[in-house]
Amino acid sequence: MTGLRPLLLVWLALLALLAATVAASFVLTGPLAMSTAIAIALAKAGLIFWFFMHLHEASGLIRLVAVGALVWLLILFTLTSADYATRFLF
């Protein structure tokens, strides 16, 4: 990816996801709002990792480390969500 066109397309996609985040914050409420925000954030992070951090040009080991980091992040999100779900709200 040496040209400017792919970078501009990714930038436009990030702007569209930003607009989706803002729109979802006004329209959605409750648990659906949180899950939508996290899904959009993961899509933005994926675009940044894949294009701006040049993961698409990396070797298999580097990609494996990136997938491992993503799995670890999902584990942390799951445990945090489980802790939050089991607390009493006063």
N, CA and C of each residue as an Amber inpcrd file, in Angstrom:
protein
   270
   0.8460000  -1.1730000   0.0000000   0.0000000   0.0000000   0.0000000
   0.8910000   1.2340000   0.0000000   1.2820000   1.6640000  -1.1560000
   2.1690000   2.8110000  -1.2310000   1.4500000   4.0680000  -1.6790000
   0.2750000   3.9180000  -2.2250000  -0.4430000   5.0660000  -2.7460000
  -1.2120000   5.8190000  -1.6750000  -1.6890000   6.9580000  -2.0690000
  -2.4640000   7.8020000  -1.1740000  -3.9310000   7.4030000  -1.1490000
  -4.4140000   6.7940000  -2.2110000  -5.8340000   6.4470000  -2.3190000
  -6.3140000   5.5030000  -1.2180000  -5.6020000   4.3990000  -0.9270000
  -6.0790000   3.5160000   0.1540000  -6.1180000   4.2140000   1.5140000
  -5.1450000   5.0700000   1.7760000  -5.1390000   5.7950000   3.0420000
  -6.3280000   6.7370000   3.1370000  -6.6720000   7.3770000   2.0440000
  -7.8300000   8.2590000   2.0550000  -9.1250000   7.4730000   2.2290000
  -9.1980000   6.2990000   1.6170000 -10.3950000   5.4670000   1.7850000
 -10.5430000   4.9860000   3.2300000  -9.4380000   4.6270000   3.8540000
  -9.4880000   4.2100000   5.2530000  -9.8820000   5.3890000   6.1310000
  -9.3440000   6.5520000   5.8350000  -9.6830000   7.7530000   6.5950000
 -11.1750000   8.0700000   6.4660000 -11.7060000   7.9400000   5.2640000
 -13.1440000   8.1620000   5.0740000 -13.9720000   7.1130000   5.8180000
 -13.5000000   5.8780000   5.8300000 -14.2050000   4.8340000   6.5780000
 -14.1810000   5.1360000   8.0740000 -13.0550000   5.6270000   8.5700000
 -12.9690000   6.0050000   9.9780000 -13.9000000   7.1760000  10.2920000
 -14.0090000   8.1160000   9.3780000 -14.9440000   9.2250000   9.5800000
 -16.3920000   8.7350000   9.5720000 -16.7000000   7.7860000   8.7020000
 -18.0560000   7.2260000   8.6690000 -18.3600000   6.4770000   9.9660000
 -17.3800000   5.7510000  10.4920000 -17.5800000   5.0610000  11.7630000
 -17.7120000   6.0480000  12.9140000 -17.0100000   7.1650000  12.8330000
 -17.1720000   8.2200000  13.8290000 -18.5920000   8.7800000  13.7900000
 -19.0980000   9.0210000  12.5960000 -20.4750000   9.5040000  12.4590000
 -21.4650000   8.4690000  12.9870000 -21.1870000   7.1920000  12.7550000
 -22.0670000   6.1350000  13.2710000 -22.0360000   6.1040000  14.7950000
 -20.8770000   6.3510000  15.3780000 -20.7670000   6.3920000  16.8340000
 -21.5920000   7.5370000  17.4060000 -21.4740000   8.7080000  16.7960000
 -22.2250000   9.8760000  17.2720000 -23.7270000   9.6450000  17.0960000
 -24.1250000   9.1090000  15.9530000 -25.5410000   8.8570000  15.7110000
 -26.0900000   7.8220000  16.6880000 -25.3130000   6.7870000  16.9520000
 -25.7640000   5.7540000  17.8790000 -25.8810000   6.2940000  19.2960000
 -25.0270000   7.2420000  19.6680000 -25.1040000   7.7860000  21.0170000
 -26.3750000   8.6020000  21.2230000 -26.9210000   9.1710000  20.1560000
 -28.1540000   9.9330000  20.2700000 -29.3980000   9.0450000  20.1490000
 -29.2970000   7.9620000  19.3910000 -30.4760000   7.1470000  19.0880000
 -30.6410000   5.9940000  20.0680000 -29.5690000   5.2860000  20.3700000
 -29.6600000   4.0620000  21.1620000 -29.4940000   4.3310000  22.6510000
 -30.1440000   3.4990000  23.4600000 -29.9920000   3.5780000  24.9120000
 -29.8620000   2.1680000  25.4670000 -29.3920000   2.0860000  26.7060000
 -29.3000000   0.8030000  27.3920000 -28.1530000  -0.0560000  26.9020000
 -28.2770000  -1.3650000  27.0760000 -27.2080000  -2.2900000  26.7030000
 -26.9200000  -2.2880000  25.2010000 -27.9330000  -2.0090000  24.4000000
 -27.7070000  -1.9640000  22.9520000 -26.7390000  -0.8490000  22.5740000
 -26.8030000   0.2640000  23.2790000 -25.8970000   1.3760000  23.0020000
 -24.4530000   0.9860000  23.2910000 -24.2390000   0.2990000  24.4100000
 -22.8800000  -0.1020000  24.7800000 -22.3210000  -1.1330000  23.8020000
 -23.1090000  -2.1310000  23.4460000 -22.6100000  -3.1500000  22.5230000
 -22.3580000  -2.5700000  21.1360000 -23.1910000  -1.6220000  20.7090000
 -22.9690000  -0.9670000  19.4190000 -21.7010000  -0.1310000  19.4460000
 -21.4950000   0.6020000  20.5280000 -20.2850000   1.4290000  20.6500000
 -19.0290000   0.5710000  20.6520000 -19.0670000  -0.5560000  21.3340000
 -17.9020000  -1.4410000  21.3710000 -17.6540000  -2.0540000  19.9960000
 -18.7100000  -2.4420000  19.2950000 -18.5490000  -3.0160000  17.9530000
 -17.9440000  -1.9970000  16.9880000 -18.4040000  -0.7560000  17.0620000
 -17.8540000   0.2880000  16.1840000 -16.4000000   0.5720000  16.5530000
 -16.1030000   0.5900000  17.8430000 -14.7230000   0.8260000  18.2820000
 -13.7940000  -0.2910000  17.8200000 -14.2820000  -1.5310000  17.8620000
 -13.4620000  -2.6400000  17.3740000 -13.2290000  -2.5430000  15.8680000
 -14.2350000  -2.0870000  15.1330000 -14.0600000  -1.9070000  13.6890000
 -13.0250000  -0.8150000  13.4040000 -13.0820000   0.2720000  14.1670000
 -12.0980000   1.3450000  13.9880000 -10.6940000   0.8610000  14.3330000
 -10.5780000   0.1240000  15.4350000  -9.2700000  -0.4000000  15.8330000
  -8.7300000  -1.3780000  14.7880000  -9.6200000  -2.1920000  14.2280000
  -9.1890000  -3.1210000  13.1870000  -8.6510000  -2.4080000  11.9580000
  -9.3270000  -1.3470000  11.5420000  -8.8380000  -0.5690000  10.3970000
  -7.4820000   0.0600000  10.6910000  -7.3350000   0.5840000  11.8810000
  -6.0660000   1.2240000  12.2400000  -4.9430000   0.1960000  12.2910000
  -5.2180000  -0.9570000  12.9180000  -4.1900000  -1.9940000  12.9720000
  -3.8230000  -2.4880000  11.5860000  -4.8330000  -2.7520000  10.7580000
  -4.5750000  -3.3760000   9.4680000  -3.8520000  -2.4380000   8.5020000
  -4.2480000  -1.1760000   8.4680000  -3.6750000  -0.2780000   7.4630000
  -2.5810000   0.6330000   8.0140000  -2.8430000   1.3410000   9.1080000
  -1.8840000   2.3270000   9.5780000  -0.7160000   1.7140000  10.3310000
  -0.9190000   0.5330000  10.9100000   0.1820000  -0.1700000  11.5640000
   0.7920000  -1.2310000  10.6460000   0.3450000  -1.2520000   9.3900000
   0.8980000  -2.1090000   8.3280000   0.8470000  -3.5940000   8.6890000
  -0.2360000  -4.0050000   9.3240000  -0.3800000  -5.4100000   9.6680000
  -0.5980000  -6.2690000   8.4250000  -1.1380000  -5.6710000   7.3700000
  -1.3540000  -6.4340000   6.1400000  -0.0430000  -6.7700000   5.4370000
   1.0270000  -6.0770000   5.7770000   2.3400000  -6.3540000   5.1940000
   3.2090000  -7.2060000   6.1000000   2.7380000  -7.4980000   7.3140000
   3.5580000  -8.1810000   8.3120000   3.6050000  -9.6840000   8.0640000
   4.5610000 -10.3100000   8.7450000   4.6990000 -11.7570000   8.6260000
   3.6340000 -12.4530000   9.4710000   3.5890000 -13.7550000   9.3300000
   2.5930000 -14.5370000  10.0480000   2.7440000 -14.4600000  11.5610000
   3.9820000 -14.3860000  12.0610000   4.2050000 -14.3280000  13.4940000
   3.6870000 -13.0170000  14.0820000   3.8940000 -11.9330000  13.3730000
   3.4040000 -10.6330000  13.8360000   1.8740000 -10.6340000  13.8640000
   1.2660000 -11.2070000  12.8630000  -0.2040000 -11.3030000  12.8440000
  -0.7070000 -12.1800000  13.9860000   0.0030000 -13.2560000  14.2790000
  -0.3740000 -14.1340000  15.3800000  -0.3020000 -13.3960000  16.7130000
   0.7060000 -12.5820000  16.8930000   0.8230000 -11.7800000  18.1130000
  -0.3290000 -10.7820000  18.1980000  -0.7000000 -10.1830000  17.0820000
  -1.8220000  -9.2420000  17.0730000  -3.1340000  -9.9420000  17.4150000
  -3.3410000 -11.1340000  16.8990000  -4.5480000 -11.9030000  17.2250000
  -4.5270000 -12.2930000  18.7030000  -3.3700000 -12.6610000  19.2120000
  -3.2500000 -12.9780000  20.6390000  -3.5810000 -11.7870000  21.5190000
  -3.1350000 -10.6100000  21.1100000  -3.4690000  -9.3930000  21.8620000
  -4.9620000  -9.1220000  21.8140000  -5.5870000  -9.3580000  20.6780000
  -7.0310000  -9.1680000  20.5570000  -7.7870000 -10.1690000  21.4300000
  -7.3390000 -11.4070000  21.4640000  -7.9840000 -12.4120000  22.3120000
  -7.8460000 -12.0280000  23.7800000  -6.6710000 -11.5610000  24.1680000
  -6.4610000 -11.1340000  25.5460000  -7.3640000  -9.9480000  25.8930000
  -7.5280000  -9.0290000  24.9850000  -8.4180000  -7.8950000  25.2100000
  -9.8620000  -8.3510000  25.3530000 -10.2880000  -9.3070000  24.5490000
 -11.6420000  -9.8570000  24.6730000 -11.8480000 -10.5670000  26.0080000
 -10.8200000 -11.2570000  26.4830000 -10.9060000 -11.8930000  27.8000000
 -11.0820000 -10.8300000  28.8770000 -10.3150000  -9.7510000  28.8030000
 -10.4380000  -8.6820000  29.7930000 -11.8060000  -8.0230000  29.7330000
 -12.3320000  -7.7890000  28.5400000 -13.6780000  -7.2260000  28.4150000
 -14.7280000  -8.1620000  29.0050000 -14.5790000  -9.4540000  28.7450000
 -15.5380000 -10.4280000  29.2610000 -15.5170000 -10.4720000  30.7800000
 -14.3420000 -10.5000000  31.3660000 -14.2550000 -10.5350000  32.8220000
 -14.7640000  -9.2410000  33.4490000 -14.4780000  -8.1120000  32.8160000
 -14.9900000  -6.8380000  33.3230000 -16.5030000  -6.7900000  33.2310000
 -17.0490000  -7.2700000  32.1380000 -18.5090000  -7.3010000  31.9780000
 -19.1500000  -8.2350000  32.9920000 -18.5250000  -9.3640000  33.2560000
 -19.0650000 -10.2960000  34.2500000 -19.0440000  -9.6720000  35.6370000
 -17.9940000  -8.9500000  35.9660000 -17.9210000  -8.2670000  37.2580000
 -18.9990000  -7.1900000  37.3510000 -19.1600000  -6.4440000  36.3170000
 -20.1650000  -5.3830000  36.3130000 -21.5750000  -5.9570000  36.3840000
 -21.8110000  -7.0530000  35.7130000 -23.1570000  -7.6480000  35.6860000
 -23.5470000  -8.2630000  37.0130000 -22.5740000  -8.6690000  37.8340000
 -22.8920000  -9.3140000  39.1000000 -22.9370000  -8.3550000  40.2790000
 -22.7150000  -7.0930000  40.0690000 -22.7930000  -6.1100000  41.1550000
 -24.2040000  -5.6140000  41.3210000 -24.5170000  -5.2430000  42.5540000
 -25.8280000  -4.6490000  42.8250000 -25.7350000  -3.1560000  42.6350000
 -26.7200000  -2.5980000  41.9680000 -26.7660000  -1.1700000  41.7530000
 -27.6840000  -0.5510000  42.7890000 -27.1890000   0.3880000  43.5640000
 -27.9880000   1.0530000  44.5880000 -28.2790000   2.4740000  44.2050000
